[in-house]
Coordinates of N, CA and C in Angstrom, one line a residue:
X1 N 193.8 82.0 61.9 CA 195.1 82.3 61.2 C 195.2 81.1 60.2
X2 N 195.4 81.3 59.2 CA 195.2 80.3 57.5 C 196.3 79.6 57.6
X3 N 197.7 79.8 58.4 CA 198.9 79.3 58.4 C 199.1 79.0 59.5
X4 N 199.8 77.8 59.4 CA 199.4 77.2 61.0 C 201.3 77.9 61.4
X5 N 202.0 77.6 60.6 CA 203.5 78.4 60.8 C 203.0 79.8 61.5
X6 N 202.7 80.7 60.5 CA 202.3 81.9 61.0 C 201.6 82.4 62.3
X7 N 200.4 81.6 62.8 CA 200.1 81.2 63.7 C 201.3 80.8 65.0
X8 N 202.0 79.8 64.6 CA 203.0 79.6 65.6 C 203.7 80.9 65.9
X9 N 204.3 81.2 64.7 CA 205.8 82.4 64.8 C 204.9 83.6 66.0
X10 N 203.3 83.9 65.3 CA 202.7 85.3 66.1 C 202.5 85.0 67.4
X11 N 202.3 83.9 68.3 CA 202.2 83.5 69.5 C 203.5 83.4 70.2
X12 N 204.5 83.2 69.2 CA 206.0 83.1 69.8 C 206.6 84.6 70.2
X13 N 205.9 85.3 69.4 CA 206.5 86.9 69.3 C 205.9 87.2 70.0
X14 N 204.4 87.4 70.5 CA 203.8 88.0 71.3 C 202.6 86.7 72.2
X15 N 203.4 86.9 73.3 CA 202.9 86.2 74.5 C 201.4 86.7 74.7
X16 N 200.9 88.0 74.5 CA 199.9 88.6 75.2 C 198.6 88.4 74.0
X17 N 198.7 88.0 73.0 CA 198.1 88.0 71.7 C 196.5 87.1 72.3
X18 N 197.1 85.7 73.0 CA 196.4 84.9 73.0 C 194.7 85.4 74.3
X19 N 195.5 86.4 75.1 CA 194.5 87.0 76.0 C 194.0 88.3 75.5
X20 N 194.5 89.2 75.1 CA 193.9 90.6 74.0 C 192.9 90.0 73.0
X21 N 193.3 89.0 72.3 CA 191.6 88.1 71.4 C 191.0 88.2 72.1
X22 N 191.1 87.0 73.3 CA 190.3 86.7 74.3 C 189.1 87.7 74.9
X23 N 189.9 88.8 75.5 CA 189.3 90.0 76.1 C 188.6 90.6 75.3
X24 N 188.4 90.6 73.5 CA 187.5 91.3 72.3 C 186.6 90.2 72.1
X25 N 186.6 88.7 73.0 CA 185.5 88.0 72.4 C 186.1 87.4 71.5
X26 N 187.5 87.1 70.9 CA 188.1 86.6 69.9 C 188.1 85.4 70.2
X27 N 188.3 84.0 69.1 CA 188.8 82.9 69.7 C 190.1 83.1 68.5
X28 N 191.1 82.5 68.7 CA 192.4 82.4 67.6 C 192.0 81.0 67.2
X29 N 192.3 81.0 66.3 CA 192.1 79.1 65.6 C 193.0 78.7 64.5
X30 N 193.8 78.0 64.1 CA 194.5 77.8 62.6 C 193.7 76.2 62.0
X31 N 194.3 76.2 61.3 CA 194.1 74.7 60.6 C 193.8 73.6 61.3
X32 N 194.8 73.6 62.3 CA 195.0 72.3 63.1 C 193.9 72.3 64.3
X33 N 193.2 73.5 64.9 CA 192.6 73.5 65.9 C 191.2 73.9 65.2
X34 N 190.8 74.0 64.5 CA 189.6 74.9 63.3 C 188.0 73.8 64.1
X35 N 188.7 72.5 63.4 CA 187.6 71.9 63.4 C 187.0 71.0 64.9
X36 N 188.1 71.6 65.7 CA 187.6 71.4 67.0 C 187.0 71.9 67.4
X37 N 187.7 73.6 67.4 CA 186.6 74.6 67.9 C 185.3 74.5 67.3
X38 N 185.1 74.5 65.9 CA 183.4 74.3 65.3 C 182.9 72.9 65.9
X39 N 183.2 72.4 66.0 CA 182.5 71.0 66.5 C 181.8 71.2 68.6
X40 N 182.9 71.8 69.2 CA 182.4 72.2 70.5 C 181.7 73.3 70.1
X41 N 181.9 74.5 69.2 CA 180.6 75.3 69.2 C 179.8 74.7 68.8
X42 N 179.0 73.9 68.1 CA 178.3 73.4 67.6 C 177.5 72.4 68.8
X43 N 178.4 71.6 69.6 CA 177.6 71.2 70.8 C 177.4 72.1 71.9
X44 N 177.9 73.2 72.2 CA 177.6 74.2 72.8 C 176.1 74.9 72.6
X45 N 176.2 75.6 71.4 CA 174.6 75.4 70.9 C 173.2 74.4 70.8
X46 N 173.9 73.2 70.6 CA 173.1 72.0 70.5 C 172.5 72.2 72.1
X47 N 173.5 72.2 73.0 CA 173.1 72.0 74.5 C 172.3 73.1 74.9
X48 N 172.4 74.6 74.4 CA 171.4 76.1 74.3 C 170.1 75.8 73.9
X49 N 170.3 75.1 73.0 CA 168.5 74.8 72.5 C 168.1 73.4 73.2
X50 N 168.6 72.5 73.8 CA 167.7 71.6 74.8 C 167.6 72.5 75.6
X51 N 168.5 72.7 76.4 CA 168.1 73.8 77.6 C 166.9 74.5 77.4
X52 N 166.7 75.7 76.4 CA 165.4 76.0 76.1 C 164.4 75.2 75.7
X53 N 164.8 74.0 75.3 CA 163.5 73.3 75.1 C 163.3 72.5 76.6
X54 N 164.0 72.5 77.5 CA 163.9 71.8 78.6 C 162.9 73.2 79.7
X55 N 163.2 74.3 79.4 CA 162.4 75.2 80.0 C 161.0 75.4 79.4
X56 N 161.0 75.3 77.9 CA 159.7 75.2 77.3 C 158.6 74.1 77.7
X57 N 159.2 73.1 78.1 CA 158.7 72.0 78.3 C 158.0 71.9 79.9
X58 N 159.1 72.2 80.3 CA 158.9 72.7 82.0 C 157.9 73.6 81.8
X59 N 157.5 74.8 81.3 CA 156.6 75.6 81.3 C 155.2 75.2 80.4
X60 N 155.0 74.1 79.8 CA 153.9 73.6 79.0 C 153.4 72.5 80.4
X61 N 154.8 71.8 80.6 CA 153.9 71.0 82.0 C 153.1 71.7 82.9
X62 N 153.6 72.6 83.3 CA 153.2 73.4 84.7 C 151.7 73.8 83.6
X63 N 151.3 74.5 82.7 CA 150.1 74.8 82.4 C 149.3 73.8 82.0
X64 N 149.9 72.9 81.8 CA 149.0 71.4 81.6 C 148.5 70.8 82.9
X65 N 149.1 70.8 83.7 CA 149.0 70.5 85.0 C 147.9 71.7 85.8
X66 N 148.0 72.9 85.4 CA 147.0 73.6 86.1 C 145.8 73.2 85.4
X67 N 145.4 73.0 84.6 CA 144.5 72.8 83.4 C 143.9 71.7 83.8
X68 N 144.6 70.5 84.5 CA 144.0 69.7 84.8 C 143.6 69.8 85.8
X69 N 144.2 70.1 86.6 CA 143.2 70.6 88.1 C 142.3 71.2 88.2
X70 N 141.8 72.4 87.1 CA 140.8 73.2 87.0 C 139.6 72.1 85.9
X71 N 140.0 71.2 85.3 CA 139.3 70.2 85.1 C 138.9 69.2 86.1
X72 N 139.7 68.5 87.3 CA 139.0 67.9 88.2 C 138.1 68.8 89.3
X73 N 138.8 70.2 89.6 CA 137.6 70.8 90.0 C 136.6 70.8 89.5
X74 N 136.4 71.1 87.8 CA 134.9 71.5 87.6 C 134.2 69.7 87.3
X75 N 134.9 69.0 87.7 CA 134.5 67.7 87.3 C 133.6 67.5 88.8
X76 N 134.6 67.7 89.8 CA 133.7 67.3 90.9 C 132.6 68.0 91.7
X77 N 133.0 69.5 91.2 CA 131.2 70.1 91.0 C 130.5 69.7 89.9
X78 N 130.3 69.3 89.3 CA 129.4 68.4 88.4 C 128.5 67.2 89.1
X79 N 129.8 67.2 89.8 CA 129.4 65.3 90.5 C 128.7 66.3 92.0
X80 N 128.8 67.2 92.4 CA 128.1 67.9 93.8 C 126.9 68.0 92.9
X81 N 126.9 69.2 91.8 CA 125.2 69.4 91.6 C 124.4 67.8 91.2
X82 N 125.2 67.2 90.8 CA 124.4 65.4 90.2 C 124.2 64.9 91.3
X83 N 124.6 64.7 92.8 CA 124.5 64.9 93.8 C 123.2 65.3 94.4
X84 N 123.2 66.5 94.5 CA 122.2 67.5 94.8 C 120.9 67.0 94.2
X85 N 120.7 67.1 92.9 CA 120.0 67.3 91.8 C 118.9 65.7 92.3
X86 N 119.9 64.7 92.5 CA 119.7 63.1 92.8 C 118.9 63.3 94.0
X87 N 119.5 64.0 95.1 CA 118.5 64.3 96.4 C 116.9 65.3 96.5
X88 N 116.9 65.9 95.5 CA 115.9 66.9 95.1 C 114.8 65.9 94.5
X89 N 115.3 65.3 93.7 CA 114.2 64.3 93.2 C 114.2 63.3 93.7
X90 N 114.9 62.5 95.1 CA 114.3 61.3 95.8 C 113.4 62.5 96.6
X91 N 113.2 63.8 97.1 CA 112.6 64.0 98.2 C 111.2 64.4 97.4
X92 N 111.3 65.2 96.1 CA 110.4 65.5 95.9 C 109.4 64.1 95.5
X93 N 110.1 63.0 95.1 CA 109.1 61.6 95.0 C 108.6 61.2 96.1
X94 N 109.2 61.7 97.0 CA 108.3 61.3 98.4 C 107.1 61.7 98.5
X95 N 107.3 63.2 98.3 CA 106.1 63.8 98.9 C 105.2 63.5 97.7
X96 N 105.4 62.7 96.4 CA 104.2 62.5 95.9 C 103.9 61.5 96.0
X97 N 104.5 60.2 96.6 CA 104.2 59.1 96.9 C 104.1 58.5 98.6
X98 N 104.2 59.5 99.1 CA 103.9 59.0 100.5 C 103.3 59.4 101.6
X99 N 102.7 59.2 102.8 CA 101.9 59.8 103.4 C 100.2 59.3 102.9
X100 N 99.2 59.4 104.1 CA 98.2 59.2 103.5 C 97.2 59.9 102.8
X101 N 97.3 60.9 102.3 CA 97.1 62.0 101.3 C 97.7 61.9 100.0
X102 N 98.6 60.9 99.7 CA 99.9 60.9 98.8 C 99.3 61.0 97.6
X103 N 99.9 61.9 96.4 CA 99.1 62.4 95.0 C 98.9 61.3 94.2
X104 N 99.6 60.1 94.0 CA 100.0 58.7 93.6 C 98.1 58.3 94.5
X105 N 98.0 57.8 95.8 CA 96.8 57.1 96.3 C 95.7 57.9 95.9
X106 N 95.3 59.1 96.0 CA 94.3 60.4 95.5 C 94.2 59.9 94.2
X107 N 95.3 60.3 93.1 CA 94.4 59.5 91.7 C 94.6 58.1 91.7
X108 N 94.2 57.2 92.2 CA 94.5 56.0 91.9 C 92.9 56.1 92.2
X109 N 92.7 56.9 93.4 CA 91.0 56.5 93.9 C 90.1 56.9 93.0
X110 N 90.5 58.6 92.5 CA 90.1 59.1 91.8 C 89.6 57.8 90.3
X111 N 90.2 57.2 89.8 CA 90.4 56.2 88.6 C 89.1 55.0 89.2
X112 N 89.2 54.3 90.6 CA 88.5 53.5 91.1 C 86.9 54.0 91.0
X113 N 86.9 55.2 91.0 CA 85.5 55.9 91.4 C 84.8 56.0 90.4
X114 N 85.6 55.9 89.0 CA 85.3 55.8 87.7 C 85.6 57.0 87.3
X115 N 86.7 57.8 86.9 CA 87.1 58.9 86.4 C 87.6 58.0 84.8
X116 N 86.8 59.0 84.0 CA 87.4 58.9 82.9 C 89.0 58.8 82.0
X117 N 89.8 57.9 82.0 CA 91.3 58.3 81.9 C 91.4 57.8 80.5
X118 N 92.6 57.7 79.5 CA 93.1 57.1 78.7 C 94.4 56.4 79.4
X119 N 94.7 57.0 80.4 CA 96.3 56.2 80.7 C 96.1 55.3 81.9
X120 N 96.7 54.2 82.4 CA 97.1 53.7 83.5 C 98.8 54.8 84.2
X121 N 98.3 54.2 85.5 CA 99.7 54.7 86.2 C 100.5 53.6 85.6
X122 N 101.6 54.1 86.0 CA 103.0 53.1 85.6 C 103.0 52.0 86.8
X123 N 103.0 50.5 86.7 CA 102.9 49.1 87.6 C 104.3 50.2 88.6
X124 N 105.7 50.5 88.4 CA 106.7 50.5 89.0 C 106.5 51.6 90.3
X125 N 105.1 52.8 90.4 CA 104.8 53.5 91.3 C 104.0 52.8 92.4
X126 N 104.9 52.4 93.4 CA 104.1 52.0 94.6 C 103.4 53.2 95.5
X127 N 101.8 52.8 96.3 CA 101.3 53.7 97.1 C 102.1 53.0 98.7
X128 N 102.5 54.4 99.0 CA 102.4 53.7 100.4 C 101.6 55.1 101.8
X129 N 100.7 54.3 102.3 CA 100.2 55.0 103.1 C 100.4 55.2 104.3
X130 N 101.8 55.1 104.7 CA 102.3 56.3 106.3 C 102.4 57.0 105.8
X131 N 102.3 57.4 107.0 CA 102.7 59.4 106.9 C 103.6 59.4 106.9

């Protein structure tokens, strides 16, 4: 209402004015109350959009969080097959280097006997002959 008089006199005449707005979703406002009501609507809204960004956020964690966990899983199967992978080749070095048949002592003799080579074995392969 543009008249803050007018405003007065229509609330004086009719007591029920202020709840019939109400009940259509109306707010009544004149001059004197104008920039209150915009200022609380205004943080009313402000508070609507953190809220939503406080649920957006909440919902970016939660999928950042599963993301990571499906990253330390595939992290620590990595580390099982590197694992594995590590035990496959200490066992298979065995069986070439140990035992008295071992493929390491066979060419080494083979080389003594006078086999033609271009290469030496590598100094760092030891023979060892248990079984």
């Amino acid at each position: 209402i543009p008249i803050e008089g007018a405003s007065a006199l229509a609330l004086q005449n009719d007591k029920d004015i202020w709840g019939d707005a109400y009940s259509k979703n109306i707010v009544l406002v004149s001059p004197t109350n104008l920039l209150a009501i915009l200022r609380s609507v205004e943080t009313i809204w402000r508070h609507e959009r953190q809220n939503k960004n406080a649920e957006k956020i909440a919902l970016e964690a939660g999928n950042l969080h599963d993301k990571f966990v499906s990253f330390i899983e595939s992290l620590e199967g990595i580390g099982s097959h590197l694992e594995k992978a590590q035990t496959a080749y200490d066992t298979t070095f065995k069986r070439l280097s140990t035992g008295s048949g071992n493929l390491i002592r066979r060419v080494a003799i083979l080389k003594d006997l006078g086999a033609k080579t271009k290469k030496d074995l590598p100094d760092t392969l030891s023979i060892d002959d248990e079984s």
